Coordinates of C-alpha atoms and ligand atoms in Angstrom, one line a residue:
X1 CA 31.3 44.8 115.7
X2 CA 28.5 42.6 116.3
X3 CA 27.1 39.8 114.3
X4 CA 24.0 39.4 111.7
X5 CA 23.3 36.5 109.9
X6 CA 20.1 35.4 108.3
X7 CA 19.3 33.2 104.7
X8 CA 16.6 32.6 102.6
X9 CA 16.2 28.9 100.7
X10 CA 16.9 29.1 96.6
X11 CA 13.5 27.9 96.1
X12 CA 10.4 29.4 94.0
X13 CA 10.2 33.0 93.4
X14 CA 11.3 35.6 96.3
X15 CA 8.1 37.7 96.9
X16 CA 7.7 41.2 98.4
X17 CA 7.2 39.1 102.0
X18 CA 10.1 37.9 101.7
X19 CA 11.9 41.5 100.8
X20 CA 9.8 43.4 103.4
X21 CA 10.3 41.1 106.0
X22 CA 13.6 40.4 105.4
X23 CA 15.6 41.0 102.5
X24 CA 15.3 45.3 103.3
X25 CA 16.3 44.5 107.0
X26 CA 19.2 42.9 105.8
X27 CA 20.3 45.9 103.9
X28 CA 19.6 48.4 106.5
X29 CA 21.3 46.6 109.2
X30 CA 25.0 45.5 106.7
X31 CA 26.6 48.6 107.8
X32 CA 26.1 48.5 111.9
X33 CA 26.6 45.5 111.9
X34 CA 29.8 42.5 110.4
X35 CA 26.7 40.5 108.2
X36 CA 27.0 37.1 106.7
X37 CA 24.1 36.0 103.9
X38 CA 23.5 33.1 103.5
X39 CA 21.6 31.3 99.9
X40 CA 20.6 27.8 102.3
X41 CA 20.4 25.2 99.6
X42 CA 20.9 22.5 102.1
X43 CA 17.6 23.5 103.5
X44 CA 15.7 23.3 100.2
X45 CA 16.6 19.9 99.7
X46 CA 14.8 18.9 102.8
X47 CA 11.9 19.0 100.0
X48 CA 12.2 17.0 96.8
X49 CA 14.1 19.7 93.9
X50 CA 15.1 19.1 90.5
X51 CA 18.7 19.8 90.9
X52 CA 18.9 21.6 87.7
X53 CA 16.1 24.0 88.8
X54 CA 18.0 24.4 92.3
X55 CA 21.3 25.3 90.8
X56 CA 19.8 27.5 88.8
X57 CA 17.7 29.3 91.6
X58 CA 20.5 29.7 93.7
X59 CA 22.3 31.6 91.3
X60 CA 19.3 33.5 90.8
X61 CA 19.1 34.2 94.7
X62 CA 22.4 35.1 94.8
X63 CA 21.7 38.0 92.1
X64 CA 18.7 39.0 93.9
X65 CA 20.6 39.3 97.1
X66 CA 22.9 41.9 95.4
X67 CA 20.4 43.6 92.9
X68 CA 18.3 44.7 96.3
X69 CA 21.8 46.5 97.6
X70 CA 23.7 43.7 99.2
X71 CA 27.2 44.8 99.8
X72 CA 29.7 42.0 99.2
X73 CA 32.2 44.7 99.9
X74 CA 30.6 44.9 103.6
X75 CA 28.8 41.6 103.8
X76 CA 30.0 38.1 103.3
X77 CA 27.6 36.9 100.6
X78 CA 27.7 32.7 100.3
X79 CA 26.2 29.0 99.5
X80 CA 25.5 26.9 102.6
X81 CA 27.1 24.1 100.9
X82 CA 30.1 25.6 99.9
X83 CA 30.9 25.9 103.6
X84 CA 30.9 21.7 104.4
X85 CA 31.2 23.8 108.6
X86 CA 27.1 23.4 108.3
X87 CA 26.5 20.4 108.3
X88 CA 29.3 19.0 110.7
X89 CA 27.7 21.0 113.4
X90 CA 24.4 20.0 112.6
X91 CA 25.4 16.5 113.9
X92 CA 27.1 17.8 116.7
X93 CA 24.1 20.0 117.2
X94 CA 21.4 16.9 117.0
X95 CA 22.6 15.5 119.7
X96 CA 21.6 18.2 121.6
X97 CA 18.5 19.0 120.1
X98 CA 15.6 17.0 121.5
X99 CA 12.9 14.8 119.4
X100 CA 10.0 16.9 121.7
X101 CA 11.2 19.7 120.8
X102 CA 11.5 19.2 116.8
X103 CA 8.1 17.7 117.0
X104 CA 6.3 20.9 118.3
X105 CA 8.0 23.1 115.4
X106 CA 4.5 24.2 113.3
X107 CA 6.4 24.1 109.9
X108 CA 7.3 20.0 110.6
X109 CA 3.2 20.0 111.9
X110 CA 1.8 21.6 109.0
X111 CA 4.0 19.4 106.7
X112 CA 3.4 16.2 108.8
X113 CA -0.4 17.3 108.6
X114 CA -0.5 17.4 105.1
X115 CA 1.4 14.4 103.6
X116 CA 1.7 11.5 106.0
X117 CA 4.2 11.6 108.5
X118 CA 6.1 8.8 106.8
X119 CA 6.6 10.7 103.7
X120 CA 8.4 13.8 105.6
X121 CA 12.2 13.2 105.1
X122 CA 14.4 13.2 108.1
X123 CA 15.6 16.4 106.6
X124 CA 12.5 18.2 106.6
X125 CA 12.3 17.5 111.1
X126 CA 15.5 18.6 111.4
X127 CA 15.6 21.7 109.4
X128 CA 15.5 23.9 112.4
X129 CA 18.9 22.1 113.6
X130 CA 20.4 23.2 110.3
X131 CA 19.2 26.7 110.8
X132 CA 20.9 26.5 114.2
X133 CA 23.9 25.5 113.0
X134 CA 23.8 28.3 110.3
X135 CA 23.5 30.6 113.2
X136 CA 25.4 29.8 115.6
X137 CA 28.9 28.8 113.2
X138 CA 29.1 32.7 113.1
X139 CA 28.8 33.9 116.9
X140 CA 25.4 35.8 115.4
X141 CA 24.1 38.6 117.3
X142 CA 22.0 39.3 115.5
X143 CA 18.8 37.3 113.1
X144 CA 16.5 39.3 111.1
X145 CA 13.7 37.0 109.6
X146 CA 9.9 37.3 108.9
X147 CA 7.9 36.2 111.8
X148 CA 7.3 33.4 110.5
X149 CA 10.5 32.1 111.5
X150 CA 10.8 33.2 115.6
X151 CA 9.8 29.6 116.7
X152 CA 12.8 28.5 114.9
X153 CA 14.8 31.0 116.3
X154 CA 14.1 30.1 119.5
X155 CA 14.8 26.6 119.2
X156 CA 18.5 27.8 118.3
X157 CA 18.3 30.2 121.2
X158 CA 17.5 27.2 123.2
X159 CA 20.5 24.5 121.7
X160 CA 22.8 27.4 122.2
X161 CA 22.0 27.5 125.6
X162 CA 21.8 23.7 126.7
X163 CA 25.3 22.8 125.0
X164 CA 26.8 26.1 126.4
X165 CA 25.4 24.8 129.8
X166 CA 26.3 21.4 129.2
X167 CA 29.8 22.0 127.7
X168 CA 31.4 25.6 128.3
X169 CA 30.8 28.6 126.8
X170 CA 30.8 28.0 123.5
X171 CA 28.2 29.7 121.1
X172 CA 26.8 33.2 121.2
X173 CA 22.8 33.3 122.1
X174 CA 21.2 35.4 119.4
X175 CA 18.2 37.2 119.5
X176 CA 15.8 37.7 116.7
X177 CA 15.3 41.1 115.0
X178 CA 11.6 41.1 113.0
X179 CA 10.2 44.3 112.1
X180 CA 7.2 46.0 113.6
X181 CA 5.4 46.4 110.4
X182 CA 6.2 44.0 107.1
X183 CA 7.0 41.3 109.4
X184 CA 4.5 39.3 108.1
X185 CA 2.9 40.5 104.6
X186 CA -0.4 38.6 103.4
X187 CA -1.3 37.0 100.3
X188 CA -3.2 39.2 98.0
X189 CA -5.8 36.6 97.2
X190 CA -6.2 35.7 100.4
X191 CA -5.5 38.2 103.8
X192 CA -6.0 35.1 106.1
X193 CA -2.8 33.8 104.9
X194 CA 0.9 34.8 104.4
X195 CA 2.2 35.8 101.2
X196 CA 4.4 32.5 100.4
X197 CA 6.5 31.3 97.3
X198 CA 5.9 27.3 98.7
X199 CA 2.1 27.4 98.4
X200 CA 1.2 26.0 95.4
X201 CA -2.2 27.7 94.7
X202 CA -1.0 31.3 95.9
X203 CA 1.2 32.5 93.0
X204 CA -1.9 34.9 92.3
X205 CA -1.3 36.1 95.6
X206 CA 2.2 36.4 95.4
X207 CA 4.1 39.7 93.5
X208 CA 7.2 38.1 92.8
X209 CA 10.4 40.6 92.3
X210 CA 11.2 39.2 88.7
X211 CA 7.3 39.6 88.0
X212 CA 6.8 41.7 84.9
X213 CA 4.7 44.8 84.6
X214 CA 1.7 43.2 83.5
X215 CA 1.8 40.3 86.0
X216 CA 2.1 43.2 88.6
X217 CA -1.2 45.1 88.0
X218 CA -2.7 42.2 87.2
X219 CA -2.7 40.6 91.0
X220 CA -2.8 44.3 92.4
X221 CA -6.5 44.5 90.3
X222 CA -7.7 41.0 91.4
X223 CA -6.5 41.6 95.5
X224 CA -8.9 40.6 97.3
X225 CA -10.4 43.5 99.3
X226 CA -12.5 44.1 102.4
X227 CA -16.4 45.3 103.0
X228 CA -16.7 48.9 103.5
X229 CA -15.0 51.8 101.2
X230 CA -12.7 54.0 103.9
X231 CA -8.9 53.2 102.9
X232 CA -7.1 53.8 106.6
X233 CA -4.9 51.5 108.8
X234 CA -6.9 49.0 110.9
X235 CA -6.2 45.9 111.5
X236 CA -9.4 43.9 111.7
X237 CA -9.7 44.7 108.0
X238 CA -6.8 42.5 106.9
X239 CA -6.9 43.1 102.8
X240 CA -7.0 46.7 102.8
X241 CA -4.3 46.8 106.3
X242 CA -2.0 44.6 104.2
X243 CA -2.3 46.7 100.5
X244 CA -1.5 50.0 102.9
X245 CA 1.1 48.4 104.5
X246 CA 3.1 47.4 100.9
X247 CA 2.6 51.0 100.0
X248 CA 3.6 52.6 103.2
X249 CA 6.8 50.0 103.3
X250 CA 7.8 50.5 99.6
X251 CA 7.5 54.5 99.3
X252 CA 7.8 55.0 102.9
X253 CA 5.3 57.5 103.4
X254 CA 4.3 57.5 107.1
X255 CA 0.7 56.3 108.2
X256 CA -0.8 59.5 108.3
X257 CA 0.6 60.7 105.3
X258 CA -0.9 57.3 103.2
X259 CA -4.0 57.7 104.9
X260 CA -4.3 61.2 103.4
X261 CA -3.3 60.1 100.1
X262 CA -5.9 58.0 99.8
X263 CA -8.4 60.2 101.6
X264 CA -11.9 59.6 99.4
X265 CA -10.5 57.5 97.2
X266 CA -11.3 54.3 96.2
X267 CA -10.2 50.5 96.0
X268 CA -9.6 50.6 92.1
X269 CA -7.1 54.1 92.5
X270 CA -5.8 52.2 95.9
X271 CA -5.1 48.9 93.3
X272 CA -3.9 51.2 90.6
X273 CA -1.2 53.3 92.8
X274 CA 0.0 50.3 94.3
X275 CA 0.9 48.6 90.9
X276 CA 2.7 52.0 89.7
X277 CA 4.8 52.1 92.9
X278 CA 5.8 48.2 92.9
X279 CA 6.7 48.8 89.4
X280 CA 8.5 51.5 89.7
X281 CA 10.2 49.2 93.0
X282 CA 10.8 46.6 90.9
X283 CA 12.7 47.6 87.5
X284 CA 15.9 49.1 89.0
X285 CA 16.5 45.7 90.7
X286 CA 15.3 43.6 88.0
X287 CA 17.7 45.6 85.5
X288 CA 20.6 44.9 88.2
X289 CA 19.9 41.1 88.3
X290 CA 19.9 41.3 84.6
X291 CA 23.8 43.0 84.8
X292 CA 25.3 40.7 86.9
X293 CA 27.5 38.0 84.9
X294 CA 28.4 34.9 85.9
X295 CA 32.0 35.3 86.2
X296 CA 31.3 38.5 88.7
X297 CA 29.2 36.3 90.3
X298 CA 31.2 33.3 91.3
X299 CA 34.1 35.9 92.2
X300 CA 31.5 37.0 94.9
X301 CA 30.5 33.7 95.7
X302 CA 33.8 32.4 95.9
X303 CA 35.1 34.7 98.3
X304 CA 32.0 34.6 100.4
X305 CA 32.2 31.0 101.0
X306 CA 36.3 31.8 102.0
X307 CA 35.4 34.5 104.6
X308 CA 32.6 32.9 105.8
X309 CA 34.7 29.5 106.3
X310 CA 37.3 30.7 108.2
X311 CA 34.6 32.0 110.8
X312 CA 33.0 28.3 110.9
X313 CA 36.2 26.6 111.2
X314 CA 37.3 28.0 114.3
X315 CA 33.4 27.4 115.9
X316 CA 33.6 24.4 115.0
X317 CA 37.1 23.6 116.2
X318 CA 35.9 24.9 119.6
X319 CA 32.6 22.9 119.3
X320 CA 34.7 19.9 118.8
X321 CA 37.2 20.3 121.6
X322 CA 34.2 21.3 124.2
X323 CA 32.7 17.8 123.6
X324 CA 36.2 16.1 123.7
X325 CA 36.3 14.9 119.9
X326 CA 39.8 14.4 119.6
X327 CA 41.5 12.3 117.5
X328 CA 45.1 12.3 116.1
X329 CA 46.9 14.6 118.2
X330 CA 49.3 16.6 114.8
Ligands
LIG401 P1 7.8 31.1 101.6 O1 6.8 30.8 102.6 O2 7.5 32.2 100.7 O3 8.2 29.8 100.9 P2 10.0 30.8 103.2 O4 10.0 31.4 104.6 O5 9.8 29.4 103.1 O6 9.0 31.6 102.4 P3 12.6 31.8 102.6 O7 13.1 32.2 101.2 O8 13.6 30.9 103.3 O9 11.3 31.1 102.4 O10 12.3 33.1 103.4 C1 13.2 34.2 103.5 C2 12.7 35.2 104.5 O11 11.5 35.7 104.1 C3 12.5 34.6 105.9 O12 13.2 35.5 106.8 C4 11.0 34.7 106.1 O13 10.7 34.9 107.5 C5 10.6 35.8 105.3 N1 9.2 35.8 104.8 C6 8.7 34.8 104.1 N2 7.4 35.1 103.8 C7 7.1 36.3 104.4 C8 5.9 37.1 104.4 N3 4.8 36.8 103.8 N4 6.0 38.3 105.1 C9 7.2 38.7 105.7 N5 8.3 37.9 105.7 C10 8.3 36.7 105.0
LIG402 N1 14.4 28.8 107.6 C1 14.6 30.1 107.0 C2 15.8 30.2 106.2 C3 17.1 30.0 107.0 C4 17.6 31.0 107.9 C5 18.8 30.4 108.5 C6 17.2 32.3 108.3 C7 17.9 29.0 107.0 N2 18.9 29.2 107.9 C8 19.5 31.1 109.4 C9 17.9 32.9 109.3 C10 19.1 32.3 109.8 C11 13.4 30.5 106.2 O1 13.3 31.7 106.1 N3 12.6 29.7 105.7

C-alpha cells in the first residue's frame, strides 16, 4: 500500500480552507492508501506561543482531526514531538538543504518582509526542512496540502533527491496531491486573499469549525461580494466564485446543479443558504469533538506516536548509515 502523510500546525482556529483543502482529502484518501497524520507542534513554535495555549490546541487538533472522520483504526494519528525521529533528521536534512534555496521560500519572504529579518527565528527559515523531514521519515507517496504549500513540497521533492543522489537510495520522492477545486478557499472579507487562521485582521473572514451558529451567518451576511447580480461560476469574479465553491464543496452538488439553484436569486438567499448548509456541516463534528475524552484521546495519541516511531526509526537508521554516522559498533 502506498504512503500519505500530511499535518496541519496546532495553532489558531482550523477554518473551512483548511478542511476543504485538506482535512476532507485526507479522509477520502485513509482508505487507498497506509496514512500517517500528523498535529506539527514543532512547526508552530517556529512563531512565539504561549505553551499553555499550544498544549491546549493541539489537543484540540487532535479532536478535530477525528471529529471530521479520521480513522485511527486505519490511520496513524500523532504529535510531531512525541516522535524525537523529526528532528534528528532535520539536522541530517540541513546539511543538505541549501541557504538559496530556503531564502526563495515566499512564507520565510513574506515573514522576513514584514518583521525585520533579524527578528525571524532560525526556526521559522528552516521550517520547510522540518516539513521534509516529516515527509520523508515515512517513505510518503503521497502529500495532500492546500496549494499554498506546493513550494514547500517541492523543496522536499528536491532534498529527497540530492541526498538520494549524493548518498544511495534512501528516501521516497513524493508528489503532492492538491485538489482541483477548494485548493485554495478565500477569505470572505476579502477574495484577494486566502482564508487564513495566522492573519490577524481576517477572523471576519474566517468560518472557523468550532464557530457557533451565530458567528456563522454573521460572516456569511457581511462576505464581501462582487458587482453585478448573476450567481454562476466564473472566476474573474473572485467573492461570488469562492461563496459557490464552499457550497458546491460542502453539499456537493455539481456546478450546474448549484448554478440552477441559485438561478434568479440573489446575494442575501446566496448568504442565507450558505450559512444553513455550513451549519448544518458544522454541528455533527462540533458534537463529536465535544465526545471525545481525554483518556480516549491520549490512547489514540499514544499509539499513534508508537506506530508512527517504528516507521521513523528504521529511516532514520538508514539515513544514518548512508552518510556513515557510526559510532559504537553493539
Ligand atoms: P493558515 O494560513 O490558516 O494559518 P496554515 O497553512 O498556516 O494555515 P495549517 O494548519 O498548517 O496552517 O494548514 C493545514 C492545511 O490547510 C495545509 O495543507 C494548507 O495548505 C491548508 N490550507 C490553509 N489555508 C487554506 C485555504 N485558504 N484554502 C485551502 N487550503 C488551505
Ligand atoms: N507546513 C504545513 C504543515 C506541515 C505539513 C507537513 C504538511 C508540516 N509538515 C508535512 C504536509 C506534510 C502547513 O500546512 N502550514
Amino acid at each position: 500500500m502506498k504512503r500519505i502523510f500530511s499535518g496541519a500546525q496546532p495553532t489558531g482556529n482550523v477554518h473551512l480552507g483548511n478542511y476543504l483543502g485538506a482535512l476532507r482529502n485526507w479522509v477520502a484518501l485513509q482508505r487507498e492508501y497506509e496514512s500517517f497524520f500528523c498535529i506539527v507542534n514543532l512547526h508552530a513554535i517556529t512563531l512565539p506561543q504561549d505553551p499553555k495555549i499550544l498544549a491546549a490546541k493541539t489537543r484540540e487538533l487532535a479532536r478535530i482531526y477525528l471529529s471530521v472522520g479520521i480513522d485511527p483504526n486505519i490511520s496513524t494519528v500523532f504529535v510531531q514531538s512525541d516522535v524525537a525521529e523529526h528532528t534528528e533528521l532535520t539536522w541530517i536534512l540541513n546539511c543538505s538543504a541549501r541557504m538559496g534555496e530556503l531564502e526563495r521560500m515566499t512564507q520565510f519572504k513574506d515573514k522576513a518582509r514584514k518583521q525585520q529579518e533579524e527578528n525571524v527565528s532560525v526556526g521559522y527559515f528552516d521550517y520547510p526542512v522540518l516539513m521534509a523531514s516529516d515527509i520523508l521519515l515515512y517513505q510518503t507517496n503521497l502529500v495532500p496540502v492546500g496549494e499554498d504549500q506546493k513550494q514547500h513540497l517541492e523543496l522536499a521533492r528536491d532534498i529527497a533527491i540530492r541526498f538520494n543522489r549524493d548518498y544511495g537510495q534512501t528516501f521516497v520522492v513524493p508528489e503532492p496531491f492538491i485538489p482541483k477545486v477548494g485548493a485554495r478557499i478565500m477569505s470572505l472579507a476579502d477574495p484577494t486573499k486566502k482564508m487564513s487562521k495566522s492573519d490577524e485582521e481576517s477572523e471576519a473572514g474566517c468560518i472557523m469549525l468550532l464557530d457557533d451558529a451565530d458567528a456563522v451567518r454573521r460572516k456569511f451576511k457581511r462576505a464581501v461580494t462582487d458587482s453585478g447580480t448573476e450567481i454562476r461560476f466564473d472566476e474573474s469574479r473572485r467573492a461570488i466564485n469562492n461563496l459557490l465553491t464552499i457550497y458546491h464543496l460542502l453539499t456537493g452538488k455539481s456546478a450546474a446543479e448549484v448554478e440552477a439553484h441559485f438561478s434568479g436569486k440573489g446575494y442575501a438567499r446566496l448568504k442565507e443558504d450558505l450559512a444553513d448548509v455550513t451549519i448544518g456541516f458544522l454541528k455533527p463534528i462540533q458534537e463529536r469533538v465535544r465526545g471525545i475524552d481525554d483518556d480516549k484521546l491520549d490512547a489514540i495519541l499514544k499509539q499513534g506516536a508508537e506506530k508512527a516511531e517504528a516507521i521513523a526509526r528504521a529511516t532514520l537508521k538508514h539515513a544514518k548509515e548512508s552518510l556513515g554516522l557510526v559510532g559504537a559498533r553493539k
